[in-house]
Amino acid sequence: MSERRMTRDEVLAAIARERERLRTLVDRLARDADRRTVTEEGWTAHDVLAHCIHWAGQLAFGLGAPMHPPAWVEAAGGARLDADEWNARAVAHYRVQPLEVVVRDFDRVADAVTERLRAKSDADMNADAKATIPWAPAGEPLWKSVASETFEHWPDHSDDLERALEWST
């Protein structure tokens, strides 16, 4: 059985599709985006975007995007934290920010990821991600590392937002 392969254009299209879906749902929640709970963890749509900013931002950084570490990463002082702690820090940082700022920062990191990926070839997408992203699992293709933080990750949150919208009707 051969490993699944993806082209650069397929990866970029999948990111664009899932980004648009997530952003549309956040927009549909409008003024409730920072008040209405949408996940079992008690997150709002505002919090979901903060969480996505962290992980997509880490991906962009790993891909070589010229980004400064966000405040919650700098505050960790190089500590190795688990995913729950990183999520809590990102969510806490953005909780006091207006939704417009959270949306802007989500778009900024998503743009950084797509910009870096546009420079990749189809062969790069299917090569060992560890050659590009030092913390990627050895042997995992780059497209899969990208997918895990974008187009395979964001749909779970979009599903949460869709359920929240259904509950309100």
JSON list of C-alpha atoms in Angstrom, two decimals:
[
{"chain": "A", "resi": 1, "resn": "MET", "atom": "CA", "xyz": [0.00, 0.00, 0.00]},
{"chain": "A", "resi": 2, "resn": "SER", "atom": "CA", "xyz": [1.46, 3.34, -1.00]},
{"chain": "A", "resi": 3, "resn": "GLU", "atom": "CA", "xyz": [1.40, 6.46, 1.16]},
{"chain": "A", "resi": 4, "resn": "ARG", "atom": "CA", "xyz": [-1.12, 9.10, 0.11]},
{"chain": "A", "resi": 5, "resn": "ARG", "atom": "CA", "xyz": [0.41, 11.99, -1.78]},
{"chain": "A", "resi": 6, "resn": "MET", "atom": "CA", "xyz": [-0.78, 15.56, -2.29]},
{"chain": "A", "resi": 7, "resn": "THR", "atom": "CA", "xyz": [0.30, 18.29, -4.66]},
{"chain": "A", "resi": 8, "resn": "ARG", "atom": "CA", "xyz": [1.07, 21.80, -3.51]},
{"chain": "A", "resi": 9, "resn": "ASP", "atom": "CA", "xyz": [-2.05, 23.07, -5.26]},
{"chain": "A", "resi": 10, "resn": "GLU", "atom": "CA", "xyz": [-4.23, 20.47, -3.54]},
{"chain": "A", "resi": 11, "resn": "VAL", "atom": "CA", "xyz": [-2.81, 21.51, -0.15]},
{"chain": "A", "resi": 12, "resn": "LEU", "atom": "CA", "xyz": [-3.34, 25.20, -0.88]},
{"chain": "A", "resi": 13, "resn": "ALA", "atom": "CA", "xyz": [-6.90, 24.56, -2.08]},
{"chain": "A", "resi": 14, "resn": "ALA", "atom": "CA", "xyz": [-7.72, 22.53, 1.04]},
{"chain": "A", "resi": 15, "resn": "ILE", "atom": "CA", "xyz": [-6.35, 25.26, 3.30]},
{"chain": "A", "resi": 16, "resn": "ALA", "atom": "CA", "xyz": [-8.32, 27.94, 1.45]},
{"chain": "A", "resi": 17, "resn": "ARG", "atom": "CA", "xyz": [-11.53, 25.89, 1.59]},
{"chain": "A", "resi": 18, "resn": "GLU", "atom": "CA", "xyz": [-11.33, 25.17, 5.33]},
{"chain": "A", "resi": 19, "resn": "ARG", "atom": "CA", "xyz": [-10.15, 28.66, 6.18]},
{"chain": "A", "resi": 20, "resn": "GLU", "atom": "CA", "xyz": [-13.13, 30.14, 4.35]},
{"chain": "A", "resi": 21, "resn": "ARG", "atom": "CA", "xyz": [-15.53, 27.75, 6.10]},
{"chain": "A", "resi": 22, "resn": "LEU", "atom": "CA", "xyz": [-14.16, 28.61, 9.55]},
{"chain": "A", "resi": 23, "resn": "ARG", "atom": "CA", "xyz": [-14.13, 32.36, 8.92]},
{"chain": "A", "resi": 24, "resn": "THR", "atom": "CA", "xyz": [-17.66, 32.32, 7.48]},
{"chain": "A", "resi": 25, "resn": "LEU", "atom": "CA", "xyz": [-18.95, 30.56, 10.58]},
{"chain": "A", "resi": 26, "resn": "VAL", "atom": "CA", "xyz": [-17.19, 33.01, 12.90]},
{"chain": "A", "resi": 27, "resn": "ASP", "atom": "CA", "xyz": [-18.75, 35.86, 10.92]},
{"chain": "A", "resi": 28, "resn": "ARG", "atom": "CA", "xyz": [-22.18, 34.22, 11.20]},
{"chain": "A", "resi": 29, "resn": "LEU", "atom": "CA", "xyz": [-21.84, 34.13, 14.99]},
{"chain": "A", "resi": 30, "resn": "ALA", "atom": "CA", "xyz": [-21.13, 37.89, 14.81]},
{"chain": "A", "resi": 31, "resn": "ARG", "atom": "CA", "xyz": [-21.52, 39.57, 18.20]},
{"chain": "A", "resi": 32, "resn": "ASP", "atom": "CA", "xyz": [-21.95, 36.21, 19.93]},
{"chain": "A", "resi": 33, "resn": "ALA", "atom": "CA", "xyz": [-18.52, 35.03, 18.76]},
{"chain": "A", "resi": 34, "resn": "ASP", "atom": "CA", "xyz": [-16.94, 36.00, 22.06]},
{"chain": "A", "resi": 35, "resn": "ARG", "atom": "CA", "xyz": [-19.89, 35.04, 24.29]},
{"chain": "A", "resi": 36, "resn": "ARG", "atom": "CA", "xyz": [-21.52, 31.84, 23.10]},
{"chain": "A", "resi": 37, "resn": "THR", "atom": "CA", "xyz": [-19.87, 28.58, 24.13]},
{"chain": "A", "resi": 38, "resn": "VAL", "atom": "CA", "xyz": [-19.24, 26.40, 21.10]},
{"chain": "A", "resi": 39, "resn": "THR", "atom": "CA", "xyz": [-17.04, 23.55, 22.42]},
{"chain": "A", "resi": 40, "resn": "GLU", "atom": "CA", "xyz": [-17.24, 21.01, 25.21]},
{"chain": "A", "resi": 41, "resn": "GLU", "atom": "CA", "xyz": [-14.22, 22.76, 26.77]},
{"chain": "A", "resi": 42, "resn": "GLY", "atom": "CA", "xyz": [-16.27, 25.94, 27.07]},
{"chain": "A", "resi": 43, "resn": "TRP", "atom": "CA", "xyz": [-14.54, 27.84, 24.28]},
{"chain": "A", "resi": 44, "resn": "THR", "atom": "CA", "xyz": [-16.23, 30.54, 22.23]},
{"chain": "A", "resi": 45, "resn": "ALA", "atom": "CA", "xyz": [-15.60, 31.09, 18.51]},
{"chain": "A", "resi": 46, "resn": "HIS", "atom": "CA", "xyz": [-13.23, 33.84, 19.62]},
{"chain": "A", "resi": 47, "resn": "ASP", "atom": "CA", "xyz": [-11.29, 31.26, 21.67]},
{"chain": "A", "resi": 48, "resn": "VAL", "atom": "CA", "xyz": [-11.30, 28.76, 18.81]},
{"chain": "A", "resi": 49, "resn": "LEU", "atom": "CA", "xyz": [-9.61, 31.28, 16.53]},
{"chain": "A", "resi": 50, "resn": "ALA", "atom": "CA", "xyz": [-7.05, 32.09, 19.26]},
{"chain": "A", "resi": 51, "resn": "HIS", "atom": "CA", "xyz": [-6.24, 28.38, 19.51]},
{"chain": "A", "resi": 52, "resn": "CYS", "atom": "CA", "xyz": [-5.91, 28.13, 15.71]},
{"chain": "A", "resi": 53, "resn": "ILE", "atom": "CA", "xyz": [-3.66, 31.19, 15.64]},
{"chain": "A", "resi": 54, "resn": "HIS", "atom": "CA", "xyz": [-1.22, 29.48, 17.97]},
{"chain": "A", "resi": 55, "resn": "TRP", "atom": "CA", "xyz": [-0.93, 26.24, 16.01]},
{"chain": "A", "resi": 56, "resn": "ALA", "atom": "CA", "xyz": [-0.98, 27.79, 12.53]},
{"chain": "A", "resi": 57, "resn": "GLY", "atom": "CA", "xyz": [1.53, 30.36, 13.78]},
{"chain": "A", "resi": 58, "resn": "GLN", "atom": "CA", "xyz": [3.85, 27.61, 14.95]},
{"chain": "A", "resi": 59, "resn": "LEU", "atom": "CA", "xyz": [3.48, 25.95, 11.56]},
{"chain": "A", "resi": 60, "resn": "ALA", "atom": "CA", "xyz": [4.26, 29.24, 9.77]},
{"chain": "A", "resi": 61, "resn": "PHE", "atom": "CA", "xyz": [7.34, 29.69, 11.95]},
{"chain": "A", "resi": 62, "resn": "GLY", "atom": "CA", "xyz": [8.43, 26.11, 11.23]},
{"chain": "A", "resi": 63, "resn": "LEU", "atom": "CA", "xyz": [8.01, 26.77, 7.51]},
{"chain": "A", "resi": 64, "resn": "GLY", "atom": "CA", "xyz": [10.39, 29.72, 7.85]},
{"chain": "A", "resi": 65, "resn": "ALA", "atom": "CA", "xyz": [7.93, 32.62, 7.84]},
{"chain": "A", "resi": 66, "resn": "PRO", "atom": "CA", "xyz": [9.55, 35.77, 9.27]},
{"chain": "A", "resi": 67, "resn": "MET", "atom": "CA", "xyz": [7.46, 35.90, 12.42]},
{"chain": "A", "resi": 68, "resn": "HIS", "atom": "CA", "xyz": [8.24, 37.04, 15.94]},
{"chain": "A", "resi": 69, "resn": "PRO", "atom": "CA", "xyz": [7.12, 34.70, 18.70]},
{"chain": "A", "resi": 70, "resn": "PRO", "atom": "CA", "xyz": [3.78, 35.78, 20.13]},
{"chain": "A", "resi": 71, "resn": "ALA", "atom": "CA", "xyz": [3.63, 37.18, 23.66]},
{"chain": "A", "resi": 72, "resn": "TRP", "atom": "CA", "xyz": [2.40, 33.92, 25.22]},
{"chain": "A", "resi": 73, "resn": "VAL", "atom": "CA", "xyz": [5.31, 32.00, 23.67]},
{"chain": "A", "resi": 74, "resn": "GLU", "atom": "CA", "xyz": [7.89, 34.57, 24.77]},
{"chain": "A", "resi": 75, "resn": "ALA", "atom": "CA", "xyz": [6.40, 34.54, 28.28]},
{"chain": "A", "resi": 76, "resn": "ALA", "atom": "CA", "xyz": [7.03, 30.80, 28.47]},
{"chain": "A", "resi": 77, "resn": "GLY", "atom": "CA", "xyz": [10.76, 31.56, 28.34]},
{"chain": "A", "resi": 78, "resn": "GLY", "atom": "CA", "xyz": [11.64, 28.49, 26.33]},
{"chain": "A", "resi": 79, "resn": "ALA", "atom": "CA", "xyz": [9.70, 26.11, 28.57]},
{"chain": "A", "resi": 80, "resn": "ARG", "atom": "CA", "xyz": [8.37, 22.97, 26.93]},
{"chain": "A", "resi": 81, "resn": "LEU", "atom": "CA", "xyz": [4.63, 23.06, 27.55]},
{"chain": "A", "resi": 82, "resn": "ASP", "atom": "CA", "xyz": [1.99, 20.55, 26.58]},
{"chain": "A", "resi": 83, "resn": "ALA", "atom": "CA", "xyz": [-0.73, 21.33, 24.04]},
{"chain": "A", "resi": 84, "resn": "ASP", "atom": "CA", "xyz": [-3.31, 22.15, 26.71]},
{"chain": "A", "resi": 85, "resn": "GLU", "atom": "CA", "xyz": [-1.04, 24.75, 28.30]},
{"chain": "A", "resi": 86, "resn": "TRP", "atom": "CA", "xyz": [-0.23, 26.36, 24.94]},
{"chain": "A", "resi": 87, "resn": "ASN", "atom": "CA", "xyz": [-3.95, 26.46, 24.15]},
{"chain": "A", "resi": 88, "resn": "ALA", "atom": "CA", "xyz": [-4.74, 28.04, 27.52]},
{"chain": "A", "resi": 89, "resn": "ARG", "atom": "CA", "xyz": [-2.07, 30.69, 27.04]},
{"chain": "A", "resi": 90, "resn": "ALA", "atom": "CA", "xyz": [-3.20, 31.61, 23.53]},
{"chain": "A", "resi": 91, "resn": "VAL", "atom": "CA", "xyz": [-6.86, 31.73, 24.53]},
{"chain": "A", "resi": 92, "resn": "ALA", "atom": "CA", "xyz": [-6.08, 33.86, 27.62]},
{"chain": "A", "resi": 93, "resn": "HIS", "atom": "CA", "xyz": [-4.00, 36.27, 25.54]},
{"chain": "A", "resi": 94, "resn": "TYR", "atom": "CA", "xyz": [-6.76, 36.82, 22.99]},
{"chain": "A", "resi": 95, "resn": "ARG", "atom": "CA", "xyz": [-9.70, 36.74, 25.39]},
{"chain": "A", "resi": 96, "resn": "VAL", "atom": "CA", "xyz": [-9.19, 40.44, 26.11]},
{"chain": "A", "resi": 97, "resn": "GLN", "atom": "CA", "xyz": [-8.74, 41.36, 22.45]},
{"chain": "A", "resi": 98, "resn": "PRO", "atom": "CA", "xyz": [-11.62, 42.47, 20.23]},
{"chain": "A", "resi": 99, "resn": "LEU", "atom": "CA", "xyz": [-12.80, 39.88, 17.72]},
{"chain": "A", "resi": 100, "resn": "GLU", "atom": "CA", "xyz": [-11.47, 42.04, 14.87]},
{"chain": "A", "resi": 101, "resn": "VAL", "atom": "CA", "xyz": [-7.93, 41.64, 16.24]},
{"chain": "A", "resi": 102, "resn": "VAL", "atom": "CA", "xyz": [-8.32, 37.88, 16.59]},
{"chain": "A", "resi": 103, "resn": "VAL", "atom": "CA", "xyz": [-9.64, 37.57, 13.04]},
{"chain": "A", "resi": 104, "resn": "ARG", "atom": "CA", "xyz": [-6.83, 39.78, 11.73]},
{"chain": "A", "resi": 105, "resn": "ASP", "atom": "CA", "xyz": [-4.19, 37.65, 13.48]},
{"chain": "A", "resi": 106, "resn": "PHE", "atom": "CA", "xyz": [-5.77, 34.41, 12.27]},
{"chain": "A", "resi": 107, "resn": "ASP", "atom": "CA", "xyz": [-5.70, 35.74, 8.72]},
{"chain": "A", "resi": 108, "resn": "ARG", "atom": "CA", "xyz": [-2.10, 36.88, 9.18]},
{"chain": "A", "resi": 109, "resn": "VAL", "atom": "CA", "xyz": [-0.83, 33.44, 10.24]},
{"chain": "A", "resi": 110, "resn": "ALA", "atom": "CA", "xyz": [-2.94, 31.64, 7.62]},
{"chain": "A", "resi": 111, "resn": "ASP", "atom": "CA", "xyz": [-1.51, 33.98, 4.98]},
{"chain": "A", "resi": 112, "resn": "ALA", "atom": "CA", "xyz": [2.02, 33.28, 6.24]},
{"chain": "A", "resi": 113, "resn": "VAL", "atom": "CA", "xyz": [1.46, 29.53, 5.94]},
{"chain": "A", "resi": 114, "resn": "THR", "atom": "CA", "xyz": [0.06, 29.76, 2.43]},
{"chain": "A", "resi": 115, "resn": "GLU", "atom": "CA", "xyz": [2.80, 32.16, 1.32]},
{"chain": "A", "resi": 116, "resn": "ARG", "atom": "CA", "xyz": [5.51, 29.75, 2.48]},
{"chain": "A", "resi": 117, "resn": "LEU", "atom": "CA", "xyz": [3.76, 26.80, 0.86]},
{"chain": "A", "resi": 118, "resn": "ARG", "atom": "CA", "xyz": [3.46, 28.55, -2.52]},
{"chain": "A", "resi": 119, "resn": "ALA", "atom": "CA", "xyz": [7.25, 28.36, -2.74]},
{"chain": "A", "resi": 120, "resn": "LYS", "atom": "CA", "xyz": [7.20, 24.56, -2.26]},
{"chain": "A", "resi": 121, "resn": "SER", "atom": "CA", "xyz": [7.10, 22.00, -5.04]},
{"chain": "A", "resi": 122, "resn": "ASP", "atom": "CA", "xyz": [4.95, 18.90, -5.23]},
{"chain": "A", "resi": 123, "resn": "ALA", "atom": "CA", "xyz": [8.05, 16.90, -4.32]},
{"chain": "A", "resi": 124, "resn": "ASP", "atom": "CA", "xyz": [8.58, 19.10, -1.24]},
{"chain": "A", "resi": 125, "resn": "MET", "atom": "CA", "xyz": [5.00, 18.45, -0.13]},
{"chain": "A", "resi": 126, "resn": "ASN", "atom": "CA", "xyz": [5.61, 14.71, -0.18]},
{"chain": "A", "resi": 127, "resn": "ALA", "atom": "CA", "xyz": [9.13, 14.78, 1.29]},
{"chain": "A", "resi": 128, "resn": "ASP", "atom": "CA", "xyz": [9.91, 14.16, 4.96]},
{"chain": "A", "resi": 129, "resn": "ALA", "atom": "CA", "xyz": [8.52, 17.13, 6.91]},
{"chain": "A", "resi": 130, "resn": "LYS", "atom": "CA", "xyz": [11.39, 16.94, 9.37]},
{"chain": "A", "resi": 131, "resn": "ALA", "atom": "CA", "xyz": [13.66, 18.44, 6.70]},
{"chain": "A", "resi": 132, "resn": "THR", "atom": "CA", "xyz": [11.53, 21.61, 6.89]},
{"chain": "A", "resi": 133, "resn": "ILE", "atom": "CA", "xyz": [9.92, 21.57, 10.34]},
{"chain": "A", "resi": 134, "resn": "PRO", "atom": "CA", "xyz": [12.38, 20.35, 12.99]},
{"chain": "A", "resi": 135, "resn": "TRP", "atom": "CA", "xyz": [9.69, 19.07, 15.39]},
{"chain": "A", "resi": 136, "resn": "ALA", "atom": "CA", "xyz": [7.70, 17.16, 12.76]},
{"chain": "A", "resi": 137, "resn": "PRO", "atom": "CA", "xyz": [7.48, 13.39, 13.17]},
{"chain": "A", "resi": 138, "resn": "ALA", "atom": "CA", "xyz": [10.22, 11.66, 11.19]},
{"chain": "A", "resi": 139, "resn": "GLY", "atom": "CA", "xyz": [8.93, 10.16, 7.97]},
{"chain": "A", "resi": 140, "resn": "GLU", "atom": "CA", "xyz": [5.73, 12.20, 7.89]},
{"chain": "A", "resi": 141, "resn": "PRO", "atom": "CA", "xyz": [5.26, 14.03, 4.57]},
{"chain": "A", "resi": 142, "resn": "LEU", "atom": "CA", "xyz": [5.20, 17.81, 4.76]},
{"chain": "A", "resi": 143, "resn": "TRP", "atom": "CA", "xyz": [1.62, 17.99, 3.48]},
{"chain": "A", "resi": 144, "resn": "LYS", "atom": "CA", "xyz": [0.49, 15.86, 6.46]},
{"chain": "A", "resi": 145, "resn": "SER", "atom": "CA", "xyz": [2.22, 18.13, 8.99]},
{"chain": "A", "resi": 146, "resn": "VAL", "atom": "CA", "xyz": [0.55, 21.10, 7.31]},
{"chain": "A", "resi": 147, "resn": "ALA", "atom": "CA", "xyz": [-2.81, 19.35, 7.25]},
{"chain": "A", "resi": 148, "resn": "SER", "atom": "CA", "xyz": [-2.70, 18.54, 10.96]},
{"chain": "A", "resi": 149, "resn": "GLU", "atom": "CA", "xyz": [-2.60, 22.26, 11.81]},
{"chain": "A", "resi": 150, "resn": "THR", "atom": "CA", "xyz": [-4.88, 23.51, 9.04]},
{"chain": "A", "resi": 151, "resn": "PHE", "atom": "CA", "xyz": [-7.26, 21.67, 6.74]},
{"chain": "A", "resi": 152, "resn": "GLU", "atom": "CA", "xyz": [-7.57, 18.52, 8.88]},
{"chain": "A", "resi": 153, "resn": "HIS", "atom": "CA", "xyz": [-7.72, 20.52, 12.13]},
{"chain": "A", "resi": 154, "resn": "TRP", "atom": "CA", "xyz": [-9.97, 23.46, 11.34]},
{"chain": "A", "resi": 155, "resn": "PRO", "atom": "CA", "xyz": [-12.99, 21.34, 10.27]},
{"chain": "A", "resi": 156, "resn": "ASP", "atom": "CA", "xyz": [-13.38, 20.03, 13.83]},
{"chain": "A", "resi": 157, "resn": "HIS", "atom": "CA", "xyz": [-13.80, 23.60, 15.01]},
{"chain": "A", "resi": 158, "resn": "SER", "atom": "CA", "xyz": [-16.04, 24.52, 12.10]},
{"chain": "A", "resi": 159, "resn": "ASP", "atom": "CA", "xyz": [-18.26, 21.59, 13.08]},
{"chain": "A", "resi": 160, "resn": "ASP", "atom": "CA", "xyz": [-18.44, 22.99, 16.64]},
{"chain": "A", "resi": 161, "resn": "LEU", "atom": "CA", "xyz": [-19.45, 26.40, 15.29]},
{"chain": "A", "resi": 162, "resn": "GLU", "atom": "CA", "xyz": [-22.09, 24.88, 13.01]},
{"chain": "A", "resi": 163, "resn": "ARG", "atom": "CA", "xyz": [-23.61, 23.01, 15.96]},
{"chain": "A", "resi": 164, "resn": "ALA", "atom": "CA", "xyz": [-23.68, 26.22, 17.99]},
{"chain": "A", "resi": 165, "resn": "LEU", "atom": "CA", "xyz": [-25.49, 27.99, 15.17]},
{"chain": "A", "resi": 166, "resn": "GLU", "atom": "CA", "xyz": [-28.00, 25.12, 14.88]},
{"chain": "A", "resi": 167, "resn": "TRP", "atom": "CA", "xyz": [-28.73, 25.28, 18.62]},
{"chain": "A", "resi": 168, "resn": "SER", "atom": "CA", "xyz": [-29.61, 28.96, 18.32]},
{"chain": "A", "resi": 169, "resn": "THR", "atom": "CA", "xyz": [-32.25, 28.44, 15.64]}
]
